[in-house]
Coordinates of C-alpha atoms in Angstrom, one line a residue:
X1 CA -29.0 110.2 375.5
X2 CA -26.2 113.4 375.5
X3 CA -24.3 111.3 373.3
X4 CA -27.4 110.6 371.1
X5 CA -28.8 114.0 370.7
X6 CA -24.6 115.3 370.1
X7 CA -24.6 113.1 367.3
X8 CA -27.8 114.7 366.0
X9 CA -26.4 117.5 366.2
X10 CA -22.8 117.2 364.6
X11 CA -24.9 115.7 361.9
X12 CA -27.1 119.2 361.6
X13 CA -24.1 120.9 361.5
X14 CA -22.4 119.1 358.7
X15 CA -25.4 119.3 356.8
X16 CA -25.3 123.1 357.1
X17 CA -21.6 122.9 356.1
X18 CA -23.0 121.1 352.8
X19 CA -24.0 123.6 349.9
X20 CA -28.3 123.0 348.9
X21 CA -27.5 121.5 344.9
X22 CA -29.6 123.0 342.2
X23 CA -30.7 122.4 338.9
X24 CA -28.3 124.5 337.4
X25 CA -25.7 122.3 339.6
X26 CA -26.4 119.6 337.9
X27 CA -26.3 121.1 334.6
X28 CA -23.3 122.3 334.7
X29 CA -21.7 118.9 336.1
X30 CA -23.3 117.7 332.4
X31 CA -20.7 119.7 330.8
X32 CA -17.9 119.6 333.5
X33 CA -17.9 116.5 334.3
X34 CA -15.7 114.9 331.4
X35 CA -12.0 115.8 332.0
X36 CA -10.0 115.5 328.6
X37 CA -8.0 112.6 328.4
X38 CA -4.0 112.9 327.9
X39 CA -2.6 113.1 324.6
X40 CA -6.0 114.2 323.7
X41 CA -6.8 117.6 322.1
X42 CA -8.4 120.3 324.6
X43 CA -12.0 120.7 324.5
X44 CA -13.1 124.3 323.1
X45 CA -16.0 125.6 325.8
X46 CA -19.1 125.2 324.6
X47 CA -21.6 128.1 324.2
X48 CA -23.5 127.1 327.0
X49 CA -20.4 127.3 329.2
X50 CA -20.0 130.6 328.2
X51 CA -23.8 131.5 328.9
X52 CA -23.8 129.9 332.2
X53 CA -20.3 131.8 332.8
X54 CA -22.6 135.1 333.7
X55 CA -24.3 133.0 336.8
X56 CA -22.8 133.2 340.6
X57 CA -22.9 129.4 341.8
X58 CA -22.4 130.0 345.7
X59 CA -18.7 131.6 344.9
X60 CA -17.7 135.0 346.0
X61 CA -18.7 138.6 345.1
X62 CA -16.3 141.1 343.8
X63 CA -12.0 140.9 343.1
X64 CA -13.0 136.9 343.3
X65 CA -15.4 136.7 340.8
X66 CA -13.5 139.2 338.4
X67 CA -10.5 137.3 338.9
X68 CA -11.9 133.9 338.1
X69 CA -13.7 135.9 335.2
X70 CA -10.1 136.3 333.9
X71 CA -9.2 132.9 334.5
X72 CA -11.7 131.7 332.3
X73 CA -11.3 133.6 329.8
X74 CA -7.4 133.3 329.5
X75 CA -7.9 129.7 329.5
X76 CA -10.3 130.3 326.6
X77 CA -8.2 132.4 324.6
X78 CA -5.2 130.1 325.0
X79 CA -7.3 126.9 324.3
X80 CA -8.4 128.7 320.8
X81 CA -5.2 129.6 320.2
X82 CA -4.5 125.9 320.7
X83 CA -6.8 124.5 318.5
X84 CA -6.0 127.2 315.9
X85 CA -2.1 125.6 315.9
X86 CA -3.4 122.2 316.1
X87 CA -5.8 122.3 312.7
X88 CA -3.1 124.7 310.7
X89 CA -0.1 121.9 311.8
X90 CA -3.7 119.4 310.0
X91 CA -4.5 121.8 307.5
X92 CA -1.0 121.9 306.9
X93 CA -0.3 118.1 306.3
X94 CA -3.7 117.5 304.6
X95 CA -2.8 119.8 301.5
X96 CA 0.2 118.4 301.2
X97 CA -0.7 114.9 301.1
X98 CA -3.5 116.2 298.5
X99 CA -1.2 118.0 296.4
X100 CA 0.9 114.6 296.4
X101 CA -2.0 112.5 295.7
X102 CA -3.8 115.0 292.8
X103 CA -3.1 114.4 289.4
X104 CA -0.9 117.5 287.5
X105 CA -2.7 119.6 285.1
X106 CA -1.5 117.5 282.2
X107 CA -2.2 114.4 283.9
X108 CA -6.1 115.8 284.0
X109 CA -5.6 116.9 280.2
X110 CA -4.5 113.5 279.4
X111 CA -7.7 111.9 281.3
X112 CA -10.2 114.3 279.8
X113 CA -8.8 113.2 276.0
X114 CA -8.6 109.5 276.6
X115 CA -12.3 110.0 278.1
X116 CA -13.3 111.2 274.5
X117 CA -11.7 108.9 272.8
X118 CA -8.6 111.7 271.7
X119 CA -5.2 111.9 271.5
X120 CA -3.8 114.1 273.8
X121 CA -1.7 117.0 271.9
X122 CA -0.8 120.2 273.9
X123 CA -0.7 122.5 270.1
X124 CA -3.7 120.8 268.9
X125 CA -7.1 120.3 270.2
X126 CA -9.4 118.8 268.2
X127 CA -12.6 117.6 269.9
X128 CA -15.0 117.8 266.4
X129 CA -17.5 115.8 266.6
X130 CA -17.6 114.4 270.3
X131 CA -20.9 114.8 271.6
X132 CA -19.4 117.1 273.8
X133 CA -21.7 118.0 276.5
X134 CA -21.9 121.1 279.0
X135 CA -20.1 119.9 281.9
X136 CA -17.1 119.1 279.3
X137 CA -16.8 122.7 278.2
X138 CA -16.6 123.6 281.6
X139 CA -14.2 120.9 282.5
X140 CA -12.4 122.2 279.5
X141 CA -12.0 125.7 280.4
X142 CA -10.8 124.6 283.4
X143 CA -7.8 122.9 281.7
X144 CA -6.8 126.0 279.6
X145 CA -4.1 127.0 282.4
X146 CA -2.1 124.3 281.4
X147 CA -2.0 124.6 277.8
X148 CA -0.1 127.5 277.0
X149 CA 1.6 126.4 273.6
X150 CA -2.2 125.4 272.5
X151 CA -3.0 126.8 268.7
X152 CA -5.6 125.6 267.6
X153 CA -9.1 124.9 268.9
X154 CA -11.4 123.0 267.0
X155 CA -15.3 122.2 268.5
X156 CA -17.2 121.6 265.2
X157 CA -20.0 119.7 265.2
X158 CA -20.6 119.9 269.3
X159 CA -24.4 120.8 269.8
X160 CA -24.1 121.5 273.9
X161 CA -21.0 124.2 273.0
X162 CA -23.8 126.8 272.6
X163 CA -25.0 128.9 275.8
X164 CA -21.7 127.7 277.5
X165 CA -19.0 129.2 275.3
X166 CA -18.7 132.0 277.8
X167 CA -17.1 129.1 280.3
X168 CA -14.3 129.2 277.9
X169 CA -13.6 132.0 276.3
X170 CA -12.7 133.8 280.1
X171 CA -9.9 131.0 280.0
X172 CA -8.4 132.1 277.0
X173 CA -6.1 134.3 278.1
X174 CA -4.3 131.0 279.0
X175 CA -3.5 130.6 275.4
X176 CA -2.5 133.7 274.0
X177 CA -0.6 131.9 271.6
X178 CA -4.3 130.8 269.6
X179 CA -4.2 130.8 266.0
X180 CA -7.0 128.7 265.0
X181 CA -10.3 128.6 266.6
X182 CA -13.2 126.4 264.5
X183 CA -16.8 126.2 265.8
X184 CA -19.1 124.9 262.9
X185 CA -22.5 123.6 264.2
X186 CA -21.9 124.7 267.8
X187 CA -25.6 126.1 268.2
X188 CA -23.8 129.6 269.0
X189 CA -26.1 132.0 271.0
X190 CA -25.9 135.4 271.0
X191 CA -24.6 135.5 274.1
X192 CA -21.5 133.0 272.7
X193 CA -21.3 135.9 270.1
X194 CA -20.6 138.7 272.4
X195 CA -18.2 136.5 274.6
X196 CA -17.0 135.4 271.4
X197 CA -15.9 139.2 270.4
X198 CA -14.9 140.5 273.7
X199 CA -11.9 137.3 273.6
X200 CA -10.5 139.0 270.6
X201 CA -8.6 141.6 273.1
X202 CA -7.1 138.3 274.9
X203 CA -6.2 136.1 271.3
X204 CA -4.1 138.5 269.4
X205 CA -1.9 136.0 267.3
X206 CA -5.7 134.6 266.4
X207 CA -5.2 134.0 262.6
X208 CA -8.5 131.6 261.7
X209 CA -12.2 131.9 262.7
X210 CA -14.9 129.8 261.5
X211 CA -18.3 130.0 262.4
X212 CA -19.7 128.2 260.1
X213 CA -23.5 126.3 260.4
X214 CA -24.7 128.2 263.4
X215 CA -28.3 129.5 262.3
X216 CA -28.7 131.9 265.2
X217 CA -25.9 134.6 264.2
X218 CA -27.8 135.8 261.5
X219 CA -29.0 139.3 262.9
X220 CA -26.5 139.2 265.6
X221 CA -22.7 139.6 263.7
X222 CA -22.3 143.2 264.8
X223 CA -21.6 141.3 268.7
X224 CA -18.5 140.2 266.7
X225 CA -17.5 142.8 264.7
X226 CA -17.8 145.8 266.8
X227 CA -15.0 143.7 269.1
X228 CA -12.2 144.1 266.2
X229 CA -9.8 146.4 266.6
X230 CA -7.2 147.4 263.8
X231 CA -4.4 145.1 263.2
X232 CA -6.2 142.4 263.9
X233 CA -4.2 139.0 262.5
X234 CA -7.4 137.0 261.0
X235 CA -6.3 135.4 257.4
X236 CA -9.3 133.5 257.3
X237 CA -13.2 134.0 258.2
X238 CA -16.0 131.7 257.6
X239 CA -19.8 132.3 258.2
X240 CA -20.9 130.4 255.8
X241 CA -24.7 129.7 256.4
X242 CA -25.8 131.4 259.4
X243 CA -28.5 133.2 258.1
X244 CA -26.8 136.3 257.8
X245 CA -29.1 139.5 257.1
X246 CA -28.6 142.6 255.1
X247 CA -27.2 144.3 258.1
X248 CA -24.9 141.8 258.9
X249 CA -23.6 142.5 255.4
X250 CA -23.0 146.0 256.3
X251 CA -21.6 145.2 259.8
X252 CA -19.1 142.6 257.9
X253 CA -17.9 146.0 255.4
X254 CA -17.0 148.1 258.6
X255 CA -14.4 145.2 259.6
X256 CA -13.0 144.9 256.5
X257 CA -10.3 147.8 257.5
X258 CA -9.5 146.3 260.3
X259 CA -8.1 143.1 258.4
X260 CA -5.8 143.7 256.1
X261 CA -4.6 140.3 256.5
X262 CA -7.6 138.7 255.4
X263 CA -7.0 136.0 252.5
X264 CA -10.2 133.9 252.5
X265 CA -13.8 134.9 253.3
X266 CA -16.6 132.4 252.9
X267 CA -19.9 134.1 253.0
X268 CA -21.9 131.2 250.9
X269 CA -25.3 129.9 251.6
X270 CA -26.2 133.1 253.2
X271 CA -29.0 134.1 251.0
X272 CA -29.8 137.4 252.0
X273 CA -26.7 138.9 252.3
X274 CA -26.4 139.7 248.4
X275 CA -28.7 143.1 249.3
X276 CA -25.5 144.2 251.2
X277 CA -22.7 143.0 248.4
X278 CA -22.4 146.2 247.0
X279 CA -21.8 147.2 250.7
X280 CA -19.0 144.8 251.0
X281 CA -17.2 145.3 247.5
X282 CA -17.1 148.7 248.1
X283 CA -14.7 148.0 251.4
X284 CA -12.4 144.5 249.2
X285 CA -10.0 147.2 248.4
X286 CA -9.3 146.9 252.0
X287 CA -7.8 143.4 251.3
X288 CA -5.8 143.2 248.7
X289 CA -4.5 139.9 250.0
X290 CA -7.5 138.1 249.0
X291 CA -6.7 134.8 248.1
X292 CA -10.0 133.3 248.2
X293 CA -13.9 134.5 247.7
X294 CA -16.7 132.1 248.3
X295 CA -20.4 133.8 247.5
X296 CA -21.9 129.9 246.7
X297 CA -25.7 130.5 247.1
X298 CA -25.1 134.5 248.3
X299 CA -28.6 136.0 246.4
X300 CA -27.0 137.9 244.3
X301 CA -28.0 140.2 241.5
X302 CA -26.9 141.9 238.5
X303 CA -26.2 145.2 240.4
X304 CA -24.1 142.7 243.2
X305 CA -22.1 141.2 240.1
X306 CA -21.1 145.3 238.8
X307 CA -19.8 146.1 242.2
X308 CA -17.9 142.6 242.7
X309 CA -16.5 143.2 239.2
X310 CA -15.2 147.2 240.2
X311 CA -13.6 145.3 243.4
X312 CA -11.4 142.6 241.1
X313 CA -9.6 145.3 240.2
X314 CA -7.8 145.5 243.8
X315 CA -8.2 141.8 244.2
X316 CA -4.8 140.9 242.0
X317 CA -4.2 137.9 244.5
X318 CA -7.5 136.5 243.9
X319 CA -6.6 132.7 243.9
X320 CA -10.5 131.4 244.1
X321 CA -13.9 133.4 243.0
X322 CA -17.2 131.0 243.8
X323 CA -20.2 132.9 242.5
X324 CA -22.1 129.8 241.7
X325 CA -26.0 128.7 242.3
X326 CA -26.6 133.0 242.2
X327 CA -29.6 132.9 239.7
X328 CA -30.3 136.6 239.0
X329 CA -27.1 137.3 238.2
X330 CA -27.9 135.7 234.4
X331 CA -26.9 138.2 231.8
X332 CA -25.4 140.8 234.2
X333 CA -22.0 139.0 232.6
X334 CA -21.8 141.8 229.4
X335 CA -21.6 144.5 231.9
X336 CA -19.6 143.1 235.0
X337 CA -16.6 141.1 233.4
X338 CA -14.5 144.4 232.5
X339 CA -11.9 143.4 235.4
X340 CA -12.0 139.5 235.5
X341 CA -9.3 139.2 233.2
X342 CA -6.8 141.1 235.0
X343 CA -6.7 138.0 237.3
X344 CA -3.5 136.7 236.7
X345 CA -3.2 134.0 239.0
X346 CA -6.6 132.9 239.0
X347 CA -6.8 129.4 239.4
X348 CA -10.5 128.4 240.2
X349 CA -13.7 130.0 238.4
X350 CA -17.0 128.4 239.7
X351 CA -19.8 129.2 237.7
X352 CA -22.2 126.6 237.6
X353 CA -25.7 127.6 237.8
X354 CA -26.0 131.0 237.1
X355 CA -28.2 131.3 234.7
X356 CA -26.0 132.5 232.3
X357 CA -27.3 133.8 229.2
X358 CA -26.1 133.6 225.5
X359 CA -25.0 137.4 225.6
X360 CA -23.2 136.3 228.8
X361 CA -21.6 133.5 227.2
X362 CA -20.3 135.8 224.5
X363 CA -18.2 138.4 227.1
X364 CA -17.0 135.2 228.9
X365 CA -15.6 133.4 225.6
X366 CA -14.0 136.5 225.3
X367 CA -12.5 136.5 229.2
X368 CA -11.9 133.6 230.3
X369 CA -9.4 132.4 227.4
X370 CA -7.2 135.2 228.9
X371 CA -7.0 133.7 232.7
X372 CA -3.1 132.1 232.0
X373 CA -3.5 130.8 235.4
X374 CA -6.8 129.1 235.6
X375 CA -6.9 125.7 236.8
X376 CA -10.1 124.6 237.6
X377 CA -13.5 125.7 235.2
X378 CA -17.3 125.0 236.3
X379 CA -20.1 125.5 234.4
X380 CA -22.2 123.1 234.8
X381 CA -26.2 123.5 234.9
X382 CA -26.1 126.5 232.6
X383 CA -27.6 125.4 229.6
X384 CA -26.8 127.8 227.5
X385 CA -23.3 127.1 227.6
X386 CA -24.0 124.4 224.9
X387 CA -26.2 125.8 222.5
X388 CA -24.3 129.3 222.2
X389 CA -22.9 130.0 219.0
X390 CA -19.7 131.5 220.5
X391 CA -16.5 128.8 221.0
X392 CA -16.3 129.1 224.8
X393 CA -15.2 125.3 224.8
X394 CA -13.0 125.3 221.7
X395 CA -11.1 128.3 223.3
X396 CA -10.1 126.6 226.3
X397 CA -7.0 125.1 224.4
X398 CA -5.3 128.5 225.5
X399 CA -5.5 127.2 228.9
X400 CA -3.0 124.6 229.2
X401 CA -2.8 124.3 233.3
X402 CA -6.2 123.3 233.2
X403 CA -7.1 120.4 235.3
X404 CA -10.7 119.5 235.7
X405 CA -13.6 121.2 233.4
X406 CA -17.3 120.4 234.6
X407 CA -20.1 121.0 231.9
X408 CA -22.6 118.8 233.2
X409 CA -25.6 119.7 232.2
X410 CA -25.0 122.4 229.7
X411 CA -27.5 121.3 227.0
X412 CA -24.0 120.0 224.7
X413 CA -24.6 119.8 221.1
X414 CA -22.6 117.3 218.9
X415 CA -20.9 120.7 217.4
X416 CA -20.1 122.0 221.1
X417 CA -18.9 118.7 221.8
X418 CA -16.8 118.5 218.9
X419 CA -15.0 122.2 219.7
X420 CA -14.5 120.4 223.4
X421 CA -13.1 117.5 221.8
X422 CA -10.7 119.0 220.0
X423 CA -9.9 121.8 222.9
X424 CA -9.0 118.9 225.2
X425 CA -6.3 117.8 222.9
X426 CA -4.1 120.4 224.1
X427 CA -4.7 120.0 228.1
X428 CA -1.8 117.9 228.9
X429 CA -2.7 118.0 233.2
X430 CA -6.5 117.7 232.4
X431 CA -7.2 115.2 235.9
X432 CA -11.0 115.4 235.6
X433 CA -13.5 115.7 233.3
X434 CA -17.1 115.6 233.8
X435 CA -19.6 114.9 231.0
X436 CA -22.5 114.3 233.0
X437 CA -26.1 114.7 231.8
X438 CA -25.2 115.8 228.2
X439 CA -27.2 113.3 226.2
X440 CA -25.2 114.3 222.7
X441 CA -22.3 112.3 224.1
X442 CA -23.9 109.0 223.3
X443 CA -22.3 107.6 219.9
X444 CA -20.6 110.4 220.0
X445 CA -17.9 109.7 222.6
X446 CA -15.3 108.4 219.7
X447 CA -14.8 112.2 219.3
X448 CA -13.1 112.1 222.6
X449 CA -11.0 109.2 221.5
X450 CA -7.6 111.4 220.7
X451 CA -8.1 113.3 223.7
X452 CA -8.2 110.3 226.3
X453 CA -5.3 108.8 224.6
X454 CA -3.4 111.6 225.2
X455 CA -4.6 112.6 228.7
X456 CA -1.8 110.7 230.3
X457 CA -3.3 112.1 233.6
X458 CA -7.0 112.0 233.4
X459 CA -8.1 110.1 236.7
X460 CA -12.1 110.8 237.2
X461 CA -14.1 110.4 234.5
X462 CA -18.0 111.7 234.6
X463 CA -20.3 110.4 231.6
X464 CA -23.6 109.7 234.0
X465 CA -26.6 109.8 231.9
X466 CA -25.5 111.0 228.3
X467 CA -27.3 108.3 226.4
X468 CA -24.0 106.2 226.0
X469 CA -24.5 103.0 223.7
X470 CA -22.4 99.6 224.1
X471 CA -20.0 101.3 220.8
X472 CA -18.9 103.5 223.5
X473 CA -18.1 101.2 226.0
X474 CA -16.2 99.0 223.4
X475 CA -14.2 102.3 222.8
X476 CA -13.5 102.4 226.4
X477 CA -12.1 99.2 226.7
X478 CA -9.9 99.6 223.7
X479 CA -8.1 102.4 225.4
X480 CA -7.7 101.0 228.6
X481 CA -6.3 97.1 227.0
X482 CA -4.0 99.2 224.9
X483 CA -2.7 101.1 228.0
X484 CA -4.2 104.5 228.0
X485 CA -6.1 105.9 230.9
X486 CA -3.5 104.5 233.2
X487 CA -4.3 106.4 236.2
X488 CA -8.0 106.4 236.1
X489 CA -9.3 105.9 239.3
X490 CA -13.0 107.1 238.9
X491 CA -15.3 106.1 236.2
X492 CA -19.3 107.0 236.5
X493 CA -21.1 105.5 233.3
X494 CA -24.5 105.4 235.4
X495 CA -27.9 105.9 234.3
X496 CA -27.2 105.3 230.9
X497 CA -29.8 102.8 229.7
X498 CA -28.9 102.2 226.5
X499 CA -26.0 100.1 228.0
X500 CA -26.9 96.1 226.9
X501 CA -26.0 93.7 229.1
X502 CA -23.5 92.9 226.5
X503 CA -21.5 96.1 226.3
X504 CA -21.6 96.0 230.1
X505 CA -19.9 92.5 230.4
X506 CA -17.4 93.3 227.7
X507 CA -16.1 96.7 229.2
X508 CA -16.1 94.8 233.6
X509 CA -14.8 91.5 232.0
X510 CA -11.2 94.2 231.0
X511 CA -11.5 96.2 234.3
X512 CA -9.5 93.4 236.0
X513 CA -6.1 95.1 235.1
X514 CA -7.1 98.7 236.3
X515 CA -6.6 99.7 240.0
X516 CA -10.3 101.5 239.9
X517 CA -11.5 103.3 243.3
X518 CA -14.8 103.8 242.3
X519 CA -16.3 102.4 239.2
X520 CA -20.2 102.7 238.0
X521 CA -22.4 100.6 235.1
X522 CA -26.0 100.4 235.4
X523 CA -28.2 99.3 233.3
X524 CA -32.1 101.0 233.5
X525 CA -31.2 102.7 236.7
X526 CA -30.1 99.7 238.4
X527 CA -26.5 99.1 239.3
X528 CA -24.5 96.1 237.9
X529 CA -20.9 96.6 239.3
X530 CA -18.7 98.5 241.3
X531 CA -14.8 98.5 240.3
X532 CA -12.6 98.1 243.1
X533 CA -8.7 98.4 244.1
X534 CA -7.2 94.7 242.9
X535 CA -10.3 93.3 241.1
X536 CA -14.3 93.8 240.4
X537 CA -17.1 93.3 242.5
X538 CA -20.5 92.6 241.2

């Protein structure tokens, strides 16, 4: 019975000896409980560790509890420090197994062409026309960095290059060696227009802009402009329609002393900028390098024509002067030609539907003899041209470079056709010759027969709807079968529909010796034949 109840009681004792568990106990052993394994990485203490840290479980008050504090947190601090080591030694060996693995910046060029369908060329980039979309500009600015001999940029015709031109233009200081930068048809916002004008700083050798086709700049040019600083290296600008306004015009004048470089400005198909011309040819003298003036389609007046005509005279570089489809500047000619003829080297005078009147056509028989230098003439759609009494056409013999003349649709005259006839005798280089739309050539075209026998290097011929009869054709294809009109390569005898069937055959059935590109006959509208390189297809 002792022996019973001192059993009992050396089992109460142990029990008190025993520590009561809690739930906090058996927490803990949650987190404690799993020892890291060798080799194995050192577990960082959890947050909860830490919390629970701050709670006495049955050990002692005071030094012991500070000094196990420590413990912990040395332990801490050396198992971060651990892990720190560990993932830089992994960082470490991660980038360079990715910088082994990653494609070079030219590798990534070369992909993004061949993706578009381009050849890769590091001075070059032309992506016109590759349904480019935002992401690609992006991608593309991204790429810049490693182009640095890149020259020239073109992204005509690339609708998703608007509202994203920003992307690139921040790259551009990658390419400081820019010369050529084209964006026709990009959908340019105004946003891409001030972007566009704060890059100038960063693309000083820049030498070519063209803006071309981009509707919404029209009101918006002084973004550009005001970003110009003197000196700047642009030889060639073109806006040509985008809608520019009147104060565009004026904002266009301030920049012209900022370019003395410029050679060729193209302002055509902007039909409201002719209230700001006098504007502009006021500030010309500020390039007297001009080579080349386009004003196609400009809406300009008589008033416009007198100032263009006071700027010619710093303008002695003028290569090119386009004031065609300009309506209202018919009969402003008498007054506004007084410096045209001091263009020596003048080579191309567009004219062509402007209206001009017979007191025009009087001053320009009288100035346009006198341009030694002229090359190429247009006149076409001004009707008076051919019922003037003045020799315009028979005075072109003083202008032996000449090498195409276009009088389509001037109203000809078998007299005006006669002086034309016997101008063209003394235009050895005349290449082109167009006709067109001037019914007094039909029966008539026998005048020209000394002329094409002599124009050893006539190769486009123009006769379209002049009323041409099968004598004509037969006169045709008696030049051509006794070897003249060697190197014609264009022939356009359509709508003529006096043409028989007959005079047709006769002048296809002696096409077969003539290395023709491009060869029409029709007969009441309808086409009959095309001449081809090696032989005739009907």
């Amino acid at each position: 019975m002792e022996k019973t109840d001192d059993i009992q009681s050396c089992q109460n004792e142990h029990e008190e000896d025993i520590p009561t568990s809690s739930p906090f106990d058996f927490v803990m052993k949650q987190f404690q409980g799993k020892q890291s394994s060798p080799g194995k990485r050192k577990e960082r203490p959890s947050a909860i560790k830490k919390f629970f840290r701050s709670f006495d479980f049955g050990k002692s008050e005071g030094k012991d509890r500070r000094e196990t504090e420590e413990t912990e947190i040395n332990n801490s601090e050396a198992d971060d420090q651990s892990e720190k080591q560990d993932l830089s030694v992994g960082d470490g060996l991660s980038h360079h197994i990715s910088e082994a693995e990653s494609p070079s910046g030219e590798q990534r060029f070369n992909q993004f062409m061949q993706k578009l369908g381009k050849k890769a060329n590091s001075k070059n980039l032309d992506l016109n026309n590759c349904a480019l979309s935002a992401a690609d500009v992006t991608e593309l600015a991204s790429l810049l960095p490693f182009l640095p001999e890149l020259e020239e940029i073109n992204l005509s015709w690339n609708s998703c290059v608007g509202g994203t031109l920003k992307a690139l233009t921040v790259h551009l200081h990658h390419v400081n060696l820019l010369k050529v930068l084209r964006l026709n048809n990009c959908r340019l916002t105004a946003e891409d227009v001030t972007s566009l004008g704060e890059a100038f700083e960063i693309v000083p050798q820049l030498e070519e802009l063209d803006l071309s086709w981009n509707s919404n700049i029209g009101g918006k040019l002084s973004l550009l402009t005001k970003k110009l600083r003197k000196g700047c290296k642009i030889k060639l600008l073109k806006i040509t329609d985008c809608n520019l306004t009147a104060k565009d015009g004026e904002s266009l004048a301030e920049i012209l002393n900022v370019i003395p470089k410029l050679e060729v400005l193209d302002l055509s198909i902007n039909k409201h900028i002719g209230c700001s011309m006098k504007v502009i040819a006021q500030d010309l003298k500020n390039v007297p390098g001009l080579k080349e003036l386009n004003l196609h389609m400009c809406g300009l007046k008589q008033d416009s024509l007198q100032g263009l005509d006071t700027a010619l005279q710093h303008l002695a570089e003028l290569r090119k002067l386009d004031i065609s489809c300009n309506k209202e500047i018919g009969g402003g000619f008498k007054d506004s030609t007084a410096h045209l003829a001091s263009l020596k080297n003048l080579e191309v005078l567009d004219l062509h539907q402007c209206c001009v009147t017979e007191e025009d056509m009087t001053v320009l028989s009288q100035v346009i003899p006198l341009l030694s230098s002229l090359q190429e003439l247009n006149l076409s759609s001004n009707k008076n041209v051919g019922v003037s009494a003045d020799p315009l056409l028979g005075r072109l013999r003083f202008l032996p470079k000449l090498k195409s003349v276009a009088i389509s649709n001037c109203c000809l005259h078998e007299e005006s056709f006669s002086s034309l006839a016997e101008a063209a005798l003394h235009l050895p280089e005349l290449e082109i010759l167009d006709l067109s739309w001037n019914k007094c050539v039909g029966g008539n075209l026998k005048l020209l027969w000394g002329a094409l026998k002599l124009a050893t290097e006539i190769q486009v011929l123009r006769l379209s709807s002049c009323n041409l009869v099968a004598e004509d054709l037969v006169l045709l294809t008696l030049l051509m079968q006794d070897g003249h009109l060697a190197r014609l390569r264009k022939l356009d005898l359509s709508y003529n529909n006096n043409i028989s069937d007959e005079g047709n055959d006769y002048c296809q059935k002696s096409s077969d010796d003539f290395r023709w590109t491009h060869c029409r006959f029709a007969n009441g509208g309808k086409w009959l034949g095309c001449a081809n390189r090696g032989g005739w297809a009907v």
